[in-house]
mmCIF file of C-alpha atoms and ligand atoms in Angstrom:
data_model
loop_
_atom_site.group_PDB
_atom_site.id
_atom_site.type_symbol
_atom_site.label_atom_id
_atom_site.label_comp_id
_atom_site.label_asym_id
_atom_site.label_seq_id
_atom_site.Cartn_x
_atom_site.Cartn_y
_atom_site.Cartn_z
ATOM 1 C CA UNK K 1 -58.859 279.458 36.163
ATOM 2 C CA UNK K 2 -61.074 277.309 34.326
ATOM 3 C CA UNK K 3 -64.426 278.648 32.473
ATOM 4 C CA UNK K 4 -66.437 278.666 35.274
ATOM 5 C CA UNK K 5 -66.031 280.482 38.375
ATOM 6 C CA UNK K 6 -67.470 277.619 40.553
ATOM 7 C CA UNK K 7 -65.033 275.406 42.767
ATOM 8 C CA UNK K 8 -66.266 275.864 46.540
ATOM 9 C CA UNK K 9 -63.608 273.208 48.267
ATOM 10 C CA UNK K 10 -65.392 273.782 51.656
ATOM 11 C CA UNK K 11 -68.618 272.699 50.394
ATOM 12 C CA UNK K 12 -66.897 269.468 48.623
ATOM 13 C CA UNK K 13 -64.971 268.919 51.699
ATOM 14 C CA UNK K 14 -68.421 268.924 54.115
ATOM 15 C CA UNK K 15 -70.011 266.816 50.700
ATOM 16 C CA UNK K 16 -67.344 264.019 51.283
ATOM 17 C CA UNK K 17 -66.688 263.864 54.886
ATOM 18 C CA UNK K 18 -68.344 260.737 55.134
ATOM 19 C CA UNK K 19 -65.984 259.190 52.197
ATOM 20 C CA UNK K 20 -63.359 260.514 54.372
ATOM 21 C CA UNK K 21 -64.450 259.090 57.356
ATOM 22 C CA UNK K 22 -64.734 255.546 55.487
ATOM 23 C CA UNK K 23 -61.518 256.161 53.838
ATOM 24 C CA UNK K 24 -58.861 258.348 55.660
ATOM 25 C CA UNK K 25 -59.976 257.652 59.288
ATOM 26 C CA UNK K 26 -59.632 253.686 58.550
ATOM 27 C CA UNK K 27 -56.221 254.378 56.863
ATOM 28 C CA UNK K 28 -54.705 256.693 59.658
ATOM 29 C CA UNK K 29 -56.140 254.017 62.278
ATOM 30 C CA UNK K 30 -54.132 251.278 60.261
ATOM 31 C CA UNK K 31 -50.919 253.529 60.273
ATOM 32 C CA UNK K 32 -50.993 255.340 63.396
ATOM 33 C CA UNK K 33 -48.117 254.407 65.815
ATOM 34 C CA UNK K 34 -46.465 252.176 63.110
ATOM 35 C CA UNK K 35 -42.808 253.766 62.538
ATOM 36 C CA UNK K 36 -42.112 251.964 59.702
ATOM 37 C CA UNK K 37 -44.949 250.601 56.645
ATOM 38 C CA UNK K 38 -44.480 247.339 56.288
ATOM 39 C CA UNK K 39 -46.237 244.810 53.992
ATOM 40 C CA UNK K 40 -48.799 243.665 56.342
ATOM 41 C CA UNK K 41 -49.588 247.032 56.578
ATOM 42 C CA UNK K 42 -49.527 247.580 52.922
ATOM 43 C CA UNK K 43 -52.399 245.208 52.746
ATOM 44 C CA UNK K 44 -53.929 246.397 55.368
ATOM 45 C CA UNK K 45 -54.588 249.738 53.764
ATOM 46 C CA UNK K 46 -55.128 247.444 50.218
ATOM 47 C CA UNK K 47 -58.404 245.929 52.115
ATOM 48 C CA UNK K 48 -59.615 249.411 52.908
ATOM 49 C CA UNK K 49 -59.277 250.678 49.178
ATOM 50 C CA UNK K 50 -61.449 248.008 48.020
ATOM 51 C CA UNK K 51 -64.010 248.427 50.721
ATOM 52 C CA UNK K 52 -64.183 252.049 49.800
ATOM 53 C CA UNK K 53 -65.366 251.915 46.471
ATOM 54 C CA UNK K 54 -62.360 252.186 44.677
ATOM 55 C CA UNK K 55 -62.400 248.595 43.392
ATOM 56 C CA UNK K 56 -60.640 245.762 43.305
ATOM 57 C CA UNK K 57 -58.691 246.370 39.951
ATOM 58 C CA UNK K 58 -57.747 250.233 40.997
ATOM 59 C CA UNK K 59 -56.402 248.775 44.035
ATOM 60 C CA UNK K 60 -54.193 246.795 43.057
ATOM 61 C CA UNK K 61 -52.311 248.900 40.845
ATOM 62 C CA UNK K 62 -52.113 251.349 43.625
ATOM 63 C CA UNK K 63 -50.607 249.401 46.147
ATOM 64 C CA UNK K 64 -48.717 247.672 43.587
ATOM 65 C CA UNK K 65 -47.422 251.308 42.765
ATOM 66 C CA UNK K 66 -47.003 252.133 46.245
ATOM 67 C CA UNK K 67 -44.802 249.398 46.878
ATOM 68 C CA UNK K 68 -42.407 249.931 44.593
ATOM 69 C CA UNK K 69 -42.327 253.543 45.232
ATOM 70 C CA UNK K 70 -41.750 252.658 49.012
ATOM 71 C CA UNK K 71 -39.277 250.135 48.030
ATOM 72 C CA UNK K 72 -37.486 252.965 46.793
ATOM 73 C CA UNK K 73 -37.818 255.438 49.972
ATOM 74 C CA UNK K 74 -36.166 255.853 52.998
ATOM 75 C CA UNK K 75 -38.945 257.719 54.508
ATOM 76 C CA UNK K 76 -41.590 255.055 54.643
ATOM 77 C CA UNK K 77 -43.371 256.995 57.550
ATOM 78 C CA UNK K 78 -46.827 257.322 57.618
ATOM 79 C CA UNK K 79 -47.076 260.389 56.203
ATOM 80 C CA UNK K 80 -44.973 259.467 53.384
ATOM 81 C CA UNK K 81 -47.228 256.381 52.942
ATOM 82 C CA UNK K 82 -50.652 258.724 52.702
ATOM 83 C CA UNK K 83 -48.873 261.017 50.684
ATOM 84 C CA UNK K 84 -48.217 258.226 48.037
ATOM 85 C CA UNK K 85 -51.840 256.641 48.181
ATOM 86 C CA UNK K 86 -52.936 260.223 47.225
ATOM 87 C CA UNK K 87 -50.837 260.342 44.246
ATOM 88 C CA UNK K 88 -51.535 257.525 42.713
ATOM 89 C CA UNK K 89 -55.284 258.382 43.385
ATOM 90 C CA UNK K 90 -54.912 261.862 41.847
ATOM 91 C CA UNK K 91 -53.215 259.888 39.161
ATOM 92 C CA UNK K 92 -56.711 257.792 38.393
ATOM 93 C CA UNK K 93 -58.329 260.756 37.789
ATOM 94 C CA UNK K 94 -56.027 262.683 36.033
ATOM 95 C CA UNK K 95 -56.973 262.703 31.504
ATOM 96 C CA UNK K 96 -54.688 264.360 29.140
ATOM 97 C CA UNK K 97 -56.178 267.981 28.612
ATOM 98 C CA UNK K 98 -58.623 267.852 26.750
ATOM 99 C CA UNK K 99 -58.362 271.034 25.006
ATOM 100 C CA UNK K 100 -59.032 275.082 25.887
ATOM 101 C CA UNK K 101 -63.030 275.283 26.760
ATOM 102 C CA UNK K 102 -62.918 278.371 25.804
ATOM 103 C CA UNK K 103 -61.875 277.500 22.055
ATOM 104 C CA UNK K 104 -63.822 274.519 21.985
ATOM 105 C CA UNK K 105 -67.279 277.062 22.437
ATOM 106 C CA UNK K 106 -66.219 279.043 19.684
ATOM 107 C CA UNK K 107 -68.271 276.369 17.815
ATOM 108 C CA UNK K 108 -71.216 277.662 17.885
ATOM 109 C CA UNK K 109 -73.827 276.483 19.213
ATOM 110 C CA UNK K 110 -71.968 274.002 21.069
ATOM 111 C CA UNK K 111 -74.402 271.195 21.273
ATOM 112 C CA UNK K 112 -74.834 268.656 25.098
ATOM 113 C CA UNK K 113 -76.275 265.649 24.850
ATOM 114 C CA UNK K 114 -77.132 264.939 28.334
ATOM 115 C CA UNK K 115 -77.724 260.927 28.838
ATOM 116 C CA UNK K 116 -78.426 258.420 32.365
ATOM 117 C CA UNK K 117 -81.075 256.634 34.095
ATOM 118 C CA UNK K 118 -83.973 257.476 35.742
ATOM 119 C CA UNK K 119 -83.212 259.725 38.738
ATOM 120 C CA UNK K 120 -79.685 260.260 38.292
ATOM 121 C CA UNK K 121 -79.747 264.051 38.445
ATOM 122 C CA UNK K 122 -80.057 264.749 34.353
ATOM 123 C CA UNK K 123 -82.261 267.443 34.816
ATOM 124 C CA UNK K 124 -80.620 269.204 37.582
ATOM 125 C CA UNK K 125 -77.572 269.087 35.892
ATOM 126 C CA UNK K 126 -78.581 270.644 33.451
ATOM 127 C CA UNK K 127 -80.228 273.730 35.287
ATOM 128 C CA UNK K 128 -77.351 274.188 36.750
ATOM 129 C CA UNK K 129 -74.869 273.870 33.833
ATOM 130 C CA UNK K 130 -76.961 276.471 32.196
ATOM 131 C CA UNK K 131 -76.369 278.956 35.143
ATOM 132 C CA UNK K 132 -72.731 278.400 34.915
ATOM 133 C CA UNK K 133 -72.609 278.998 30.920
ATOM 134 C CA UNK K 134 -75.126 281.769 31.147
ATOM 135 C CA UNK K 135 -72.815 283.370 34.242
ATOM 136 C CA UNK K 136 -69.835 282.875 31.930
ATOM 137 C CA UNK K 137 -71.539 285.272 29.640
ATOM 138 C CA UNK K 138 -72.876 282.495 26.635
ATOM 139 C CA UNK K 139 -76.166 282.716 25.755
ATOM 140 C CA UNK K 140 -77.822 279.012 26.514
ATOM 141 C CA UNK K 141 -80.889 276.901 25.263
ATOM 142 C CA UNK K 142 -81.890 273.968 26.899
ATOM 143 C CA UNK K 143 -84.578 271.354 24.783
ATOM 144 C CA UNK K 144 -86.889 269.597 26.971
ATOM 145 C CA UNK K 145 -86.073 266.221 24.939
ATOM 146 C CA UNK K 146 -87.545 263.996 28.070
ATOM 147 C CA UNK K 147 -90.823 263.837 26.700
ATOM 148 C CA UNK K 148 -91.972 260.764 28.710
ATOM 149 C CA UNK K 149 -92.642 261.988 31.401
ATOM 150 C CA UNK K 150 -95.769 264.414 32.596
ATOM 151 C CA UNK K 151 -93.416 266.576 34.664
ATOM 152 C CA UNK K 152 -90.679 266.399 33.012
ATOM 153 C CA UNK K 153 -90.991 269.335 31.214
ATOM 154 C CA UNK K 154 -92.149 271.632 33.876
ATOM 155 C CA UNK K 155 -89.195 270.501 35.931
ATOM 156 C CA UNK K 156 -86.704 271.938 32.909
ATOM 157 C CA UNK K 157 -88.623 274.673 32.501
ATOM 158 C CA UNK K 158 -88.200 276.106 36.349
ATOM 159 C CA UNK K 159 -84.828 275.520 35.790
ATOM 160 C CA UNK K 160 -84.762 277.523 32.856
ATOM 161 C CA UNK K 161 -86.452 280.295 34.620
ATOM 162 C CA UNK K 162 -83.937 279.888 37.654
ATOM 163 C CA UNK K 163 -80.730 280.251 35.303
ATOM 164 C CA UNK K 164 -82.921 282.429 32.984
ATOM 165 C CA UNK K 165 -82.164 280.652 30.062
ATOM 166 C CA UNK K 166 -84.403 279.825 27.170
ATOM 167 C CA UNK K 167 -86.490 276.308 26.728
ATOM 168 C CA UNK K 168 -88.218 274.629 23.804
ATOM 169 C CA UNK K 169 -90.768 271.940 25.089
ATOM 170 C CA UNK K 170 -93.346 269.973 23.669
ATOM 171 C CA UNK K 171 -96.290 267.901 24.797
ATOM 172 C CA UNK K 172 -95.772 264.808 26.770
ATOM 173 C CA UNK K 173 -95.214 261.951 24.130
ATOM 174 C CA UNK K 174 -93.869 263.919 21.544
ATOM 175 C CA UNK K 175 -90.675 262.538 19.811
ATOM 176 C CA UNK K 176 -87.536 263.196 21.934
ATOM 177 C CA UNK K 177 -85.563 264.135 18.618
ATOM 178 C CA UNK K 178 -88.059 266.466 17.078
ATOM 179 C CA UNK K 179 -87.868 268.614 20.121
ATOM 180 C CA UNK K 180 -84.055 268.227 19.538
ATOM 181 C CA UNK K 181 -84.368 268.798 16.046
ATOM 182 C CA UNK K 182 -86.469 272.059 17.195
ATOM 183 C CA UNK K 183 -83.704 273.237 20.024
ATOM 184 C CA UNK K 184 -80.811 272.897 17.543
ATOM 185 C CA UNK K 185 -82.491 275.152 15.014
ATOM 186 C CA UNK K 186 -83.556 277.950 17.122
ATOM 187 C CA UNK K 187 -80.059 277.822 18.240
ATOM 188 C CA UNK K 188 -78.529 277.792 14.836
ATOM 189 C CA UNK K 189 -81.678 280.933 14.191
ATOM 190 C CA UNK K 190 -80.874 282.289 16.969
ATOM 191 C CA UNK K 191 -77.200 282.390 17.181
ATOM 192 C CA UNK K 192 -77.040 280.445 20.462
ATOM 193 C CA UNK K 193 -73.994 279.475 22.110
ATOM 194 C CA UNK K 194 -74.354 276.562 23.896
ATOM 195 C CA UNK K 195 -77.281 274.161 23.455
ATOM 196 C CA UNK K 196 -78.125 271.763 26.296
ATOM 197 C CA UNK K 197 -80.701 268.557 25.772
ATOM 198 C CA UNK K 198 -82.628 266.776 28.221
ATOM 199 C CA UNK K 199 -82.989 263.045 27.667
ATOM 200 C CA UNK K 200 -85.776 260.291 29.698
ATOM 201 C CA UNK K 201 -83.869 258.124 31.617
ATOM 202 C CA UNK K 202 -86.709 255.810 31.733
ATOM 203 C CA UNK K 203 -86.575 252.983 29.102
ATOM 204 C CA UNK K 204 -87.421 249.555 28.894
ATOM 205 C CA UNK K 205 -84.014 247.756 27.231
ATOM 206 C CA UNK K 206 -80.803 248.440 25.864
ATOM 207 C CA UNK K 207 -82.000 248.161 22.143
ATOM 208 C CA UNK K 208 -84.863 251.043 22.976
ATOM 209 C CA UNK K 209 -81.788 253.449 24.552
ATOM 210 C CA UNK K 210 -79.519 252.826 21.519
ATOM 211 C CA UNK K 211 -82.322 253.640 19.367
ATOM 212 C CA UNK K 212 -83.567 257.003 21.230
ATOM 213 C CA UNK K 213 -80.003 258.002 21.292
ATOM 214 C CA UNK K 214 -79.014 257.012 18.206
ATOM 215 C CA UNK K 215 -82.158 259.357 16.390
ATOM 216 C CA UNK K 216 -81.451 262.135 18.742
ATOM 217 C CA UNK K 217 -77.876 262.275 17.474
ATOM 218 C CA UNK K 218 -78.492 261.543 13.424
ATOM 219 C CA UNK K 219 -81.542 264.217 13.772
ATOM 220 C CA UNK K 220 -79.366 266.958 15.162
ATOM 221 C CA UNK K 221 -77.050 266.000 12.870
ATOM 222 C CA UNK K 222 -79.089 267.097 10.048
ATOM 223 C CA UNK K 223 -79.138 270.807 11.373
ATOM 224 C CA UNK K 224 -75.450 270.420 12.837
ATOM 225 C CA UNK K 225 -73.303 268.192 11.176
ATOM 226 C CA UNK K 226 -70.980 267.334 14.091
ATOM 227 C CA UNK K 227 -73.680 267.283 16.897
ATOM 228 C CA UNK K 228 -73.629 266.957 19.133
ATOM 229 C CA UNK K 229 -70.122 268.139 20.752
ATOM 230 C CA UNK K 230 -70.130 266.412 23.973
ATOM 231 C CA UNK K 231 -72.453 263.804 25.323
ATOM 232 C CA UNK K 232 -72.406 263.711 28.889
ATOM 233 C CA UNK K 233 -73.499 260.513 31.002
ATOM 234 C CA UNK K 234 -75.029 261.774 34.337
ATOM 235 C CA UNK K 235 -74.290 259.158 37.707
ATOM 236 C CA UNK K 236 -75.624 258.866 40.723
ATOM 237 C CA UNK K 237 -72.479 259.069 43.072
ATOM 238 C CA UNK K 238 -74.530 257.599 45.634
ATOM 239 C CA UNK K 239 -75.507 254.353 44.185
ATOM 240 C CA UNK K 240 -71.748 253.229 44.541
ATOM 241 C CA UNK K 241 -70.990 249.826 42.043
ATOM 242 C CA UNK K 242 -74.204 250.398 40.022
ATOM 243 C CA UNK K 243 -73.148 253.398 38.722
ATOM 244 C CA UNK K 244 -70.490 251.570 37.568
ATOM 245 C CA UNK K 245 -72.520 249.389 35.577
ATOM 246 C CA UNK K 246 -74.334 252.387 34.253
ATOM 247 C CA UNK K 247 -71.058 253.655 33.167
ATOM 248 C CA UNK K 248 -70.439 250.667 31.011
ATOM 249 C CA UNK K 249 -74.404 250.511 29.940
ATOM 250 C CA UNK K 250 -74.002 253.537 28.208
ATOM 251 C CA UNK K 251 -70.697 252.958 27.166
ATOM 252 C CA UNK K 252 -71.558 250.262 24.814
ATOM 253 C CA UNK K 253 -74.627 252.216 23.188
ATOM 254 C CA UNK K 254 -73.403 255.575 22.976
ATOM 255 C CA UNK K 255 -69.864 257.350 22.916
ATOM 256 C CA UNK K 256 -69.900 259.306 25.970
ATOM 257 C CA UNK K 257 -67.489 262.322 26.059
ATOM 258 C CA UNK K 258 -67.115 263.399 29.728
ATOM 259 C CA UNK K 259 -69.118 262.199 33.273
ATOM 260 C CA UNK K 260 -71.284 263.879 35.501
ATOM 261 C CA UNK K 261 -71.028 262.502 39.003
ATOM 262 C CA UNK K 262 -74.074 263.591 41.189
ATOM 263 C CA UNK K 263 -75.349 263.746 45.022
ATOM 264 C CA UNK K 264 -71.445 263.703 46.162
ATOM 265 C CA UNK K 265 -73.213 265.419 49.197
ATOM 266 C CA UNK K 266 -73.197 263.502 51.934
ATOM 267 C CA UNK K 267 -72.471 260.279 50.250
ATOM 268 C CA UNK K 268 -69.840 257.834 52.226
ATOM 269 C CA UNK K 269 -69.668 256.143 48.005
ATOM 270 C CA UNK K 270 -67.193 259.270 47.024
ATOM 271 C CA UNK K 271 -64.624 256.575 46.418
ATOM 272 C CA UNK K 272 -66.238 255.314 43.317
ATOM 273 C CA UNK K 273 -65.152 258.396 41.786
ATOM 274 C CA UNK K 274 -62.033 256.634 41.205
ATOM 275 C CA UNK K 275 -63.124 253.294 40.005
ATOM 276 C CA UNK K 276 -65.340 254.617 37.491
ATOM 277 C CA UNK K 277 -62.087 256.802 36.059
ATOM 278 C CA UNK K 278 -59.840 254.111 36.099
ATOM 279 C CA UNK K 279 -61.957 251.528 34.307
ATOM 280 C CA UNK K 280 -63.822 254.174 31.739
ATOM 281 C CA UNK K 281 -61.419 256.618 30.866
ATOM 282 C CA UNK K 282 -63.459 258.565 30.577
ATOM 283 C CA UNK K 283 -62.667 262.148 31.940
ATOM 284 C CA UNK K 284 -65.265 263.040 34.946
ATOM 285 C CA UNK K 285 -66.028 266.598 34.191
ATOM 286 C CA UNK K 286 -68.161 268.284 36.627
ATOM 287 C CA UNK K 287 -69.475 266.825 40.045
ATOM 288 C CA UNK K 288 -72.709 267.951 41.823
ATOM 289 C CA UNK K 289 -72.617 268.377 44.921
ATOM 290 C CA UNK K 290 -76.399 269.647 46.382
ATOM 291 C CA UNK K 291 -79.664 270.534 44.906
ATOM 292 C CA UNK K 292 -79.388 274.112 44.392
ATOM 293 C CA UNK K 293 -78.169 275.831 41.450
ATOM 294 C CA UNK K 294 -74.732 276.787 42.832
ATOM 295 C CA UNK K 295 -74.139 273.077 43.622
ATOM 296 C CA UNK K 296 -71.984 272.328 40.521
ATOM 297 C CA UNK K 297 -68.528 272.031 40.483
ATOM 298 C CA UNK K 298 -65.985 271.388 37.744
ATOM 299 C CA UNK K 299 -64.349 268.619 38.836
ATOM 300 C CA UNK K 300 -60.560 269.101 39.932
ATOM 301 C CA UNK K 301 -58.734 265.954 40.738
ATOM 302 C CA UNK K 302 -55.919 267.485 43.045
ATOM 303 C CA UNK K 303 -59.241 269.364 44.741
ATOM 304 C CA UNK K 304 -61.190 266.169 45.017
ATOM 305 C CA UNK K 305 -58.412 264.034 46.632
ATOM 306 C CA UNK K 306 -57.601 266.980 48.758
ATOM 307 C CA UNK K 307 -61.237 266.965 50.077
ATOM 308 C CA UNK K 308 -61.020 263.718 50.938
ATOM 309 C CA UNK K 309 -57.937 263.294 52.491
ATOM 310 C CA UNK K 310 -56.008 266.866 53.924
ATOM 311 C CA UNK K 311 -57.034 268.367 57.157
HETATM 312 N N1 GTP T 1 -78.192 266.043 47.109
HETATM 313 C C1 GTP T 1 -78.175 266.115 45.783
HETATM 314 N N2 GTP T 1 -79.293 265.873 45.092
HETATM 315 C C2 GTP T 1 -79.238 265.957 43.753
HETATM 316 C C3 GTP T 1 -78.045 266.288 43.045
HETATM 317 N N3 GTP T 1 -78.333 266.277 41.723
HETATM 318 C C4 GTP T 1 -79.639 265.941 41.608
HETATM 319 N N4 GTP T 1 -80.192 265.743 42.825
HETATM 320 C C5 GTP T 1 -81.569 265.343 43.155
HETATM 321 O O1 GTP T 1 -81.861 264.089 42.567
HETATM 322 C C6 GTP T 1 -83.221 264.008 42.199
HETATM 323 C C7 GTP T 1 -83.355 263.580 40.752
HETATM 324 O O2 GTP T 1 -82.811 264.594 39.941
HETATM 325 P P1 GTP T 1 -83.302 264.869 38.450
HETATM 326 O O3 GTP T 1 -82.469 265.985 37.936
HETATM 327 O O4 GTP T 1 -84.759 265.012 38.401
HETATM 328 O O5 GTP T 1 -82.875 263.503 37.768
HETATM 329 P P2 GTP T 1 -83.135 263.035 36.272
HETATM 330 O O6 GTP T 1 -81.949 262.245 35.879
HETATM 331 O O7 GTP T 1 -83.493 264.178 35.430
HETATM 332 O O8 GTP T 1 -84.389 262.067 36.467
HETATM 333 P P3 GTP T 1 -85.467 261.580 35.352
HETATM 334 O O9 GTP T 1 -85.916 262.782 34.622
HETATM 335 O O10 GTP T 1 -86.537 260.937 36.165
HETATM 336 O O11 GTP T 1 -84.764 260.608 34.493
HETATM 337 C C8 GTP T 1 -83.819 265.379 42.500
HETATM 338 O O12 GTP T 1 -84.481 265.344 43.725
HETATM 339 C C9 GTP T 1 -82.601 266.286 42.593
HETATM 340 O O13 GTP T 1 -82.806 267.393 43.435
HETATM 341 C C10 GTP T 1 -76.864 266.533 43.823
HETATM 342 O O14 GTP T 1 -75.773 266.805 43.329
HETATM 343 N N5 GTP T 1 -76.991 266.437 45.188
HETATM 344 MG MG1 MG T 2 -85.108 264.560 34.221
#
């Protein structure tokens, strides 16, 4: 059992039926009546990878996997064949642990950046990440660091109310990393667990990210040397390649610790999921999968490829 109590694979299931329908449905049509898989086929299901957002790339080194593994079989059945697509796709997303959760909040206050463009979900992430820490019995504080926008902050702070979690806030236009600075401190005061902050996702160039980011992270840094603990990059499941290029956007100005994938509801772009792990490495670590507060899931690769392909 992992920290939080919040895995609901019948939601995630109904979330990716469209990826399924894209993916599986295509597959099974491919295989279906075919005794033995045979190389033509082999491609056939190679073309339907790629056009599911997996990518080119991941692709290949599946079916180059699955061939040899076949090679190898006797049973080259369709089952057998489906069976080995999902393994090497569990495989993508599978990261050397990453450690106990549960030790890693013994630092205290365990400090989230929370980074990604406009719209990507950010701020409902975070609403809902405070739920799940505050359910799990740690007592949260989120900073309302997105000071760009007018709404911004009354966004945050209904989520704060929602999860019942504290907020610090300041006007619109006030430095991002002073209301960082700010949030740390009460948290360090205060005795705070777990410390969650807000980012804009609005801005103009790369060089104006790196440099929001970059004072964010050395002004925590005076109140918590290591701060913070894990920056995570928030993407828009929906927007397929792009979020891809997001991935590696933020990549290059930032180290980013673990992924948030968003609006997996409903989105027929699930297969990115696996692109973005194989060409990051960078471990996805929880998925949204609505708009309400309970629509968070840690993300579980055996779950995930199980939602998208078993019956
Ligand atoms: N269906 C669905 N909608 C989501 C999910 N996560 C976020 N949203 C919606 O996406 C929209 C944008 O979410 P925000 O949390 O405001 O995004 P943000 O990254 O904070 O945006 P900015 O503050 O403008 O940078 C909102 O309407 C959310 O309700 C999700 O997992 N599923
Ligand atoms: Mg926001």
């Amino acid at each position: 059992m992992g920290l939080f109590n919040n895995l609901n694979f019948d939601k995630l299931k109904s979330g990716l039926q469209k990826t399924r329908n894209k993916l599986v449905n295509t597959i099974t049509e491919a295989i279906s009546g075919k005794a033995v898989i045979d190389d033509k086929t082999l491609d056939e299901i190679e073309e339907i990878l790629i056009t599911s957002d997996i990518g080119f790339e991941t692709t290949e080194k599946i079916i180059e996997n699955a061939r040899v593994k076949l090679k190898k079989e006797k049973d080259r059945s369709d089952i057998n064949i489906i069976q080995t697509v999902k393994d090497e796709l569990t495989e993508v997303l599978m990261f050397e642990n990453s450690g106990d959760e549960v030790e890693a909040l013994k630092t205290k206050p365990y400090i989230i950046l929370v980074v990604g463009i406009k719209g990507a979900g950010k701020t409902t992430t975070i609403g809902k990440l405070a739920h799940n820490y505050k359910k799990a019995g740690y007592n949260v504080i989120v900073g309302a660091a997105d000071t760009f926008r007018a709404a911004a902050n009354e966004q945050l702070e209904i989520w704060a109310k929602r999860a019942g979690v504290e907020i610090i806030q300041k006007n619109q236009g006030a430095d991002p990393s002073s209301v960082a600075f700010d949030t740390v401190e009460k948290a360090v005061k205060g005795n705070y667990d777990v410390v969650l902050i807000d980012t804009a996702g609005r801005l103009h160039n790369k060089a104006n990210l790196m440099d929001e980011l970059g004072k964010i992270k050395r002004v925590i840094g005076k109140v918590v040397p290591d701060a913070p603990n894990e920056t995570l990059l928030v993407l828009d499941g929906n927007t397929g390649q792009n979020a891809l290029v997001q991935a590696d956007e933020f990549s290059k100005v930032t180290d980013i610790s673990g992924l948030v994938i968003t609006k997996l509801d409903g989105t027929a772009k699930g297969g990115v999921v696996f692109q973005i792990c194989a060409k990051q490495r960078i471990p996805v670590k929880f998925i949204g999968v609505g708009e309400g507060i309970d629509d968070l899931q840690t993300f579980d690769p055996k779950m995930f490829v199980s939602a998208i392909f078993d019956n």
